[in-house]
PDB file of C-alpha atoms in Angstrom:
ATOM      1  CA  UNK W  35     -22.800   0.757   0.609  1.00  0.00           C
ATOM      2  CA  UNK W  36     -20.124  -0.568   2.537  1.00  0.00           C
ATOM      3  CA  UNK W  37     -18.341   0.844   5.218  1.00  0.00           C
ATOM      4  CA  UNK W  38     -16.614  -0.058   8.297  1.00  0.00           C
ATOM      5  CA  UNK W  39     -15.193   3.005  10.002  1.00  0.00           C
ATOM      6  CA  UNK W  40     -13.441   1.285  12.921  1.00  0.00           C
ATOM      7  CA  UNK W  41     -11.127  -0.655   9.830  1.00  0.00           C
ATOM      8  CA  UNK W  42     -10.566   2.759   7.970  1.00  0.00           C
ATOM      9  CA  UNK W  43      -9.616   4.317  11.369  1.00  0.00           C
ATOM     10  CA  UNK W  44      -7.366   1.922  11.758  1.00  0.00           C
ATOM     11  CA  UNK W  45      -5.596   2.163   8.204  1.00  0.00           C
ATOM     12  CA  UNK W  46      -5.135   5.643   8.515  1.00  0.00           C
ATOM     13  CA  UNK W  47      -3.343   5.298  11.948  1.00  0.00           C
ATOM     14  CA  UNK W  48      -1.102   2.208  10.297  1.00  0.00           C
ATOM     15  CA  UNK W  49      -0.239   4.457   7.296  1.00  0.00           C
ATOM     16  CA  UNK W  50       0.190   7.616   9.592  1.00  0.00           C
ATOM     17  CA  UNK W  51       2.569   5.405  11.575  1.00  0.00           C
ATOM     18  CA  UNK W  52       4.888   4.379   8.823  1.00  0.00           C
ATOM     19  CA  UNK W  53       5.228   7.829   7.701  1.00  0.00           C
ATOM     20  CA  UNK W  54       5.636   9.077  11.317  1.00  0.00           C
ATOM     21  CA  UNK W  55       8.648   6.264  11.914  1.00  0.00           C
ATOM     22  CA  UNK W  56       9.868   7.097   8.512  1.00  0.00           C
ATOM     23  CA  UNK W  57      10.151  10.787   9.835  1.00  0.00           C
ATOM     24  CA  UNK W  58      11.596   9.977  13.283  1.00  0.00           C
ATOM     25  CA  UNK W  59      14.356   8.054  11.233  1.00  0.00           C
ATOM     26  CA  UNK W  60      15.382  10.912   9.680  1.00  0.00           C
ATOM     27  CA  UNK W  61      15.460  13.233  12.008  1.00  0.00           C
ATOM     28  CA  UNK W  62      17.536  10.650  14.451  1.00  0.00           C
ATOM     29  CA  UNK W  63      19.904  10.816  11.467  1.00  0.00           C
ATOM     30  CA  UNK W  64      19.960  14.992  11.277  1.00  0.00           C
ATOM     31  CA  UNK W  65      20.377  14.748  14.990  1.00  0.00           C
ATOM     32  CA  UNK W  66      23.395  12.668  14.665  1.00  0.00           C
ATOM     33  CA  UNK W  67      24.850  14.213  11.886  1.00  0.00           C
ATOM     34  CA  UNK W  68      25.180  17.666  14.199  1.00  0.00           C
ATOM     35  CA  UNK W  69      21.622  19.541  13.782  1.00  0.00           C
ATOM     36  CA  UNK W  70      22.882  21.609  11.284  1.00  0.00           C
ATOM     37  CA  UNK W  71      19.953  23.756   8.995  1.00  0.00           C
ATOM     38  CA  UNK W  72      21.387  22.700   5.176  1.00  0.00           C
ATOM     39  CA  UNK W  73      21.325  19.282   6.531  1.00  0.00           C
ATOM     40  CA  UNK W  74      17.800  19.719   7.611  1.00  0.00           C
ATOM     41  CA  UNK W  75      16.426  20.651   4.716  1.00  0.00           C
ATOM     42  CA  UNK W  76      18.402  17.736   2.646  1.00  0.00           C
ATOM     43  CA  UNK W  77      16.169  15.501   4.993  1.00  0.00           C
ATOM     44  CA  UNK W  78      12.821  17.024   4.886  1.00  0.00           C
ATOM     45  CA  UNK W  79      13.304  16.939   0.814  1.00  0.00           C
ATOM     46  CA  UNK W  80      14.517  13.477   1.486  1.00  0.00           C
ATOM     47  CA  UNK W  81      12.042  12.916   3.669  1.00  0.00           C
ATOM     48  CA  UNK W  82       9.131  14.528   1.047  1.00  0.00           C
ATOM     49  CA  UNK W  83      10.264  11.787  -1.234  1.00  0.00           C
ATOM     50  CA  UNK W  84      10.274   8.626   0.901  1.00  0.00           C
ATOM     51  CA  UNK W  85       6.649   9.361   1.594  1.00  0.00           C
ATOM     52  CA  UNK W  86       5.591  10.198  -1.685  1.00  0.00           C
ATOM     53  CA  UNK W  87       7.072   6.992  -3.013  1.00  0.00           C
ATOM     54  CA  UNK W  88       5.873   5.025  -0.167  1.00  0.00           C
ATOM     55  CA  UNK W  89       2.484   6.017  -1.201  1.00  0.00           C
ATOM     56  CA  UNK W  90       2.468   5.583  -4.728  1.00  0.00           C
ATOM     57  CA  UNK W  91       4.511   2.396  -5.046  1.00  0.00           C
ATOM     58  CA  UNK W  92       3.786   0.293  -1.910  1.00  0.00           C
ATOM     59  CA  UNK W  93       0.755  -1.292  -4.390  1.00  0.00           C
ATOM     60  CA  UNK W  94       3.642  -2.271  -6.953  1.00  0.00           C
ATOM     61  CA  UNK W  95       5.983  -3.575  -3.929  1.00  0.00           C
ATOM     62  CA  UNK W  96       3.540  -5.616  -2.141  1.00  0.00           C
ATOM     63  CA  UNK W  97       2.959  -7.710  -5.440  1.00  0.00           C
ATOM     64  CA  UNK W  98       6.697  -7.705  -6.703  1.00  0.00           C
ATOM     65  CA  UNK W  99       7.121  -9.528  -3.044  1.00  0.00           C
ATOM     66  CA  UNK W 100       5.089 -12.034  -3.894  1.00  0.00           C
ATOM     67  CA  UNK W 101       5.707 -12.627  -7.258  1.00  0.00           C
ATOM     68  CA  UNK W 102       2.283 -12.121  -8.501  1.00  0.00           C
ATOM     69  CA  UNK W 103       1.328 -12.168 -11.865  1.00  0.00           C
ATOM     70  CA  UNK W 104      -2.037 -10.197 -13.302  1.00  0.00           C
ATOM     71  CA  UNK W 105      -4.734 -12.861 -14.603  1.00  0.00           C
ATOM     72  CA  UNK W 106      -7.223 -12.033 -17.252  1.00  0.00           C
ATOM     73  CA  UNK W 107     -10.791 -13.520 -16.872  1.00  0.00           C
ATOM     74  CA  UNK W 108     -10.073 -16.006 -19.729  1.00  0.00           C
ATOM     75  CA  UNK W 109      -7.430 -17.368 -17.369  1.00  0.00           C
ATOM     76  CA  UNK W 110      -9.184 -17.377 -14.200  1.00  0.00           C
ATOM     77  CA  UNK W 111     -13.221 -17.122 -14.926  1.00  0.00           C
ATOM     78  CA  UNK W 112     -14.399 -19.125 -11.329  1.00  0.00           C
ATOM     79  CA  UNK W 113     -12.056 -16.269  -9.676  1.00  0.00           C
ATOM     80  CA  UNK W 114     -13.169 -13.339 -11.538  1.00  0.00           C
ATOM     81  CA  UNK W 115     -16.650 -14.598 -10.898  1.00  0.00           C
ATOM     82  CA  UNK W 116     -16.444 -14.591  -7.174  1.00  0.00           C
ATOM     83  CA  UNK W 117     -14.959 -11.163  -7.200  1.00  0.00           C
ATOM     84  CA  UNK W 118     -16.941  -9.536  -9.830  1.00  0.00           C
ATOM     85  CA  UNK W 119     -20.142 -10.673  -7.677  1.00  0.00           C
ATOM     86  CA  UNK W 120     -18.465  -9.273  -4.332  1.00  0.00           C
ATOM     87  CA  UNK W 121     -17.506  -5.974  -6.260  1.00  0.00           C
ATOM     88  CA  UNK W 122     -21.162  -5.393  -7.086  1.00  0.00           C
ATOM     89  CA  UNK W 123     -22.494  -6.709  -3.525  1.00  0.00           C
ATOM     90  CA  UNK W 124     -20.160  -4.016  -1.753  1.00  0.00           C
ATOM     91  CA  UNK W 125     -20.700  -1.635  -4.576  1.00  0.00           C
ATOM     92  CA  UNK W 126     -16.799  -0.974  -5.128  1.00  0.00           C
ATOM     93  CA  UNK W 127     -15.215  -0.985  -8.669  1.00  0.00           C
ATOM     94  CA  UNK W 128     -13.641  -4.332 -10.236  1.00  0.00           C
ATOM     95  CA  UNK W 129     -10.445  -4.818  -8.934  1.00  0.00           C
ATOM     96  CA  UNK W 130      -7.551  -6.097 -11.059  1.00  0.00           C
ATOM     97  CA  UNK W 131      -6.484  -9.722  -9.991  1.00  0.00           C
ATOM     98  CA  UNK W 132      -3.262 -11.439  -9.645  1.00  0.00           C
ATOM     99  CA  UNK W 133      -2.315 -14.421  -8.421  1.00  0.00           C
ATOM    100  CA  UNK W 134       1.006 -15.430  -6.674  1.00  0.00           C
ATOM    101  CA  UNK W 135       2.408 -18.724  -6.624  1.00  0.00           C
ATOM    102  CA  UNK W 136       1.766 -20.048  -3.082  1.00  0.00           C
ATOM    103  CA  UNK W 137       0.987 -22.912  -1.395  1.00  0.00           C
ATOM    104  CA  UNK W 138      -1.181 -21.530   1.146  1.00  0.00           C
ATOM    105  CA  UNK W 139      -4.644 -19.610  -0.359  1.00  0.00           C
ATOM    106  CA  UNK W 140      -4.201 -15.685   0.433  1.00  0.00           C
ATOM    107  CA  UNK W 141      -6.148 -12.893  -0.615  1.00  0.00           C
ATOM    108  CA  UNK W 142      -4.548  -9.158  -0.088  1.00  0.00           C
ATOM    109  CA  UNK W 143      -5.976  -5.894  -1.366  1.00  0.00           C
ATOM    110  CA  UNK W 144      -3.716  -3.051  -1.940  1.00  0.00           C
ATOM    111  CA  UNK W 145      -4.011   0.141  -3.158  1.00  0.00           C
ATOM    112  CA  UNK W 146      -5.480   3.420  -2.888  1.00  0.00           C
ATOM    113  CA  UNK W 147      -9.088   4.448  -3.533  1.00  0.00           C
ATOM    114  CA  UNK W 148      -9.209   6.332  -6.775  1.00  0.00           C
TER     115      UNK W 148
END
């Protein structure tokens, strides 16, 4: 199986970082608004929901930015070939594929493991 815990390590500090400035945003704007305790708990709520749709959609914004569109295997069998074979090498699920219209080749994986 494949694993590289150095790389996940340093995920989880990336993603613990964007919450943790997300955080520190609001709070800088609680402290400015006068540290008052309803306006607290407007920004941890606040707060609650960035993250939680930071998580969830940051899959869905990452290919919006790019304008990628999902291929099927009839449209792109050499493609799906390659990554079908690297799926089973690694022993990791099929991923779904989309290509964005770029003149540079890029490959990005997004997501969440599920």
């Amino acid at each position: 199986m494949f694993s590289n815990i150095g790389m996940r390590c340093s995920n989880y500090l990336k993603t613990a970082a964007l919450f943790s400035v997300i955080w520190l945003i609001l709070a800088l704007i609680w402290a400015s608004c006068g540290l008052r305790l309803p306006m607290l708990i407007w920004f941890v709520v606040l707060g609650i929901i960035l993250s939680v749709c930071t998580y969830w959609l940051s899959g869905k914004l990452a290919i919006r930015m790019v304008n990628a569109i999902e291929v099927s295997e009839d449209e792109e069998p050499v493609l799906y070939g390659i990554v079908r074979e690297i799926s089973a090498r690694i022993e990791r699920p099929m991923p779904h594929l989309y290509v964005a219209p770029m003149d540079s080749p890029n490959v990005f994986a997004i997501g969440r493991s599920e």
